[in-house]
């Protein structure tokens, strides 16, 4: 039996100091710190992830 592990992709906008990785799941998106991949991750619904991206693009995140 083959385990379906997520494929983590590094942000193309990140720097070597501040970068995240994302993994697309069937109905969600996981996000983790690329410098500490074993520290855990958060998982958002695809709708919530899209909203997060929109807010980030608009500069509305702290």
Coordinates of N, CA, C and O in Angstrom, one line a residue:
X1 N 0.8 -1.2 0.0 CA 0.0 0.0 0.0 C 0.9 1.2 0.0 O 1.8 1.4 0.8
X2 N 0.7 2.1 -0.9 CA 1.4 3.4 -1.0 C 0.8 4.5 -0.3 O -0.4 4.7 -0.5
X3 N 1.5 5.2 0.6 CA 1.0 6.3 1.4 C 1.0 7.5 0.5 O 1.9 7.8 -0.2
X4 N -0.2 8.2 0.5 CA -0.3 9.4 -0.3 C 0.2 10.6 0.5 O -0.6 11.2 1.3
X5 N 1.4 11.0 0.4 CA 2.0 12.1 1.2 C 1.7 13.4 0.4 O 1.8 13.4 -0.9
X6 N 1.5 14.5 1.1 CA 1.3 15.7 0.3 C 2.6 16.2 -0.3 O 3.7 15.9 0.1
X7 N 2.5 16.9 -1.4 CA 3.7 17.4 -2.1 C 3.8 18.9 -1.7 O 2.9 19.7 -2.0
X8 N 4.9 19.1 -1.0 CA 5.1 20.5 -0.5 C 5.8 21.3 -1.5 O 6.8 20.9 -2.1
X9 N 5.3 22.5 -1.7 CA 5.9 23.5 -2.7 C 6.2 24.8 -2.0 O 5.4 25.3 -1.3
X10 N 7.5 25.2 -2.2 CA 7.9 26.5 -1.6 C 7.4 27.7 -2.4 O 7.3 27.7 -3.6
X11 N 7.0 28.7 -1.6 CA 6.6 29.9 -2.2 C 7.7 30.5 -3.1 O 8.8 30.6 -2.7
X12 N 7.3 31.0 -4.3 CA 8.2 31.7 -5.1 C 8.5 33.1 -4.7 O 9.4 33.7 -5.1
X13 N 7.7 33.6 -3.8 CA 7.8 35.0 -3.3 C 8.6 35.1 -2.0 O 9.0 36.1 -1.5
X14 N 9.0 33.9 -1.4 CA 9.7 33.9 -0.1 C 11.1 34.2 -0.3 O 11.7 34.2 -1.3
X15 N 11.7 34.6 0.9 CA 13.2 34.9 0.9 C 13.7 33.7 1.7 O 13.0 32.8 2.2
X16 N 15.0 33.6 1.8 CA 15.7 32.5 2.5 C 15.3 32.6 4.0 O 15.4 31.7 4.7
X17 N 14.9 33.8 4.5 CA 14.6 34.0 5.9 C 13.1 33.8 6.2 O 12.8 33.2 7.2
X18 N 12.3 34.3 5.3 CA 10.8 34.2 5.5 C 10.2 33.5 4.3 O 10.0 34.1 3.3
X19 N 9.9 32.2 4.5 CA 9.3 31.5 3.4 C 8.3 30.4 4.0 O 8.5 29.8 5.0
X20 N 7.3 30.2 3.2 CA 6.3 29.1 3.6 C 6.3 28.1 2.4 O 6.6 28.4 1.3
X21 N 5.8 26.9 2.8 CA 5.5 25.9 1.8 C 4.0 25.6 1.9 O 3.4 25.6 3.0
X22 N 3.4 25.2 0.8 CA 2.0 24.8 0.7 C 1.9 23.4 0.1 O 2.7 23.0 -0.7
X23 N 0.9 22.7 0.5 CA 0.6 21.4 -0.1 C -0.9 21.4 -0.4 O -1.7 21.6 0.5
X24 N -1.2 21.0 -1.6 CA -2.6 20.9 -2.0 C -3.1 19.5 -1.6 O -2.5 18.5 -1.9
X25 N -4.3 19.5 -0.9 CA -4.9 18.3 -0.5 C -6.2 18.2 -1.3 O -6.6 19.2 -1.9
X26 N -6.9 17.1 -1.2 CA -8.2 17.0 -2.0 C -9.2 18.1 -1.8 O -9.8 18.6 -2.7
X27 N -9.4 18.5 -0.5 CA -10.4 19.6 -0.2 C -9.8 20.7 0.7 O -10.6 21.3 1.4
X28 N -8.5 20.8 0.7 CA -7.9 21.7 1.6 C -6.5 22.1 1.2 O -6.0 21.5 0.2
X29 N -5.8 23.0 1.9 CA -4.5 23.4 1.6 C -3.7 23.5 3.0 O -4.2 24.0 3.9
X30 N -2.6 22.8 3.0 CA -1.8 22.9 4.3 C -0.6 23.9 4.0 O -0.1 24.0 2.9
X31 N -0.2 24.6 5.1 CA 0.8 25.6 5.1 C 1.8 25.3 6.2 O 1.4 25.0 7.4
X32 N 3.1 25.4 5.9 CA 4.1 25.2 7.0 C 5.3 26.1 6.7 O 5.5 26.6 5.7
X33 N 6.1 26.3 7.8 CA 7.3 27.1 7.7 C 8.4 26.2 7.0 O 8.7 25.1 7.5
X34 N 9.0 26.8 6.0 CA 10.0 26.0 5.2 C 11.2 25.8 6.0 O 12.0 24.8 5.8
X35 N 11.5 26.6 7.0 CA 12.7 26.5 7.9 C 12.5 25.4 8.9 O 13.5 24.9 9.5
X36 N 11.3 25.1 9.2 CA 11.0 24.1 10.3 C 9.9 23.2 9.9 O 8.8 23.2 10.5
X37 N 10.1 22.4 8.8 CA 9.0 21.5 8.3 C 8.5 20.5 9.3 O 7.3 20.1 9.1
X38 N 9.3 20.1 10.3 CA 8.8 19.1 11.2 C 8.1 19.7 12.4 O 7.6 19.0 13.3
X39 N 7.9 21.1 12.4 CA 7.3 21.8 13.5 C 5.8 21.7 13.4 O 5.1 22.2 14.3
X40 N 5.3 21.2 12.4 CA 3.8 21.2 12.2 C 3.3 22.0 11.0 O 4.1 22.7 10.4
X41 N 2.0 22.0 10.8 CA 1.5 22.8 9.8 C 0.0 23.2 10.1 O -0.5 22.6 11.1
X42 N -0.6 24.1 9.4 CA -2.0 24.4 9.5 C -2.7 24.0 8.2 O -2.1 24.0 7.2
X43 N -3.9 23.6 8.4 CA -4.7 23.2 7.2 C -5.9 24.0 7.1 O -6.6 24.2 8.1
X44 N -6.1 24.6 5.9 CA -7.3 25.5 5.7 C -8.1 24.9 4.6 O -7.6 24.2 3.7
X45 N -9.4 25.2 4.6 CA -10.2 24.8 3.5 C -9.8 25.6 2.2 O -9.1 26.7 2.4
X46 N -10.1 25.1 1.1 CA -9.6 25.8 -0.1 C -10.3 27.2 -0.2 O -9.6 28.2 -0.6
X47 N -11.5 27.4 0.3 CA -12.1 28.7 0.3 C -11.4 29.7 1.3 O -11.1 30.8 0.9
X48 N -11.1 29.2 2.5 CA -10.4 30.0 3.4 C -9.0 30.4 2.9 O -8.5 31.5 3.1
X49 N -8.3 29.4 2.3 CA -7.0 29.7 1.7 C -7.1 30.8 0.6 O -6.2 31.7 0.6
X50 N -8.0 30.7 -0.2 CA -8.2 31.7 -1.3 C -8.5 33.1 -0.7 O -8.0 34.1 -1.1
X51 N -9.3 33.1 0.4 CA -9.5 34.4 1.1 C -8.2 34.9 1.7 O -8.0 36.1 1.6
X52 N -7.4 34.1 2.3 CA -6.2 34.5 2.9 C -5.3 35.1 1.8 O -4.6 36.1 2.0
X53 N -5.2 34.4 0.6 CA -4.4 35.0 -0.5 C -4.9 36.3 -0.9 O -4.1 37.2 -1.2
X54 N -6.2 36.5 -1.1 CA -6.8 37.7 -1.5 C -6.4 38.9 -0.5 O -6.0 40.0 -0.9
X55 N -6.5 38.6 0.8 CA -6.2 39.6 1.8 C -4.7 39.9 1.7 O -4.3 41.1 1.9
X56 N -3.9 38.9 1.5 CA -2.4 39.2 1.5 C -2.1 40.0 0.2 O -1.3 41.0 0.3
X57 N -2.7 39.7 -0.9 CA -2.4 40.5 -2.1 C -2.9 42.0 -2.0 O -2.3 42.8 -2.6
X58 N -3.9 42.2 -1.2 CA -4.5 43.5 -1.0 C -3.7 44.3 0.1 O -4.0 45.4 0.4
X59 N -2.8 43.6 0.8 CA -2.0 44.2 1.9 C -2.8 44.4 3.1 O -2.5 45.3 3.9
X60 N -3.8 43.6 3.3 CA -4.7 43.7 4.5 C -4.4 42.8 5.6 O -5.2 42.6 6.6
X61 N -3.2 42.2 5.6 CA -2.8 41.3 6.7 C -1.8 42.1 7.6 O -1.0 42.9 7.1
X62 N -1.8 41.9 8.9 CA -0.8 42.6 9.8 C 0.6 42.1 9.5 O 0.9 41.1 9.0

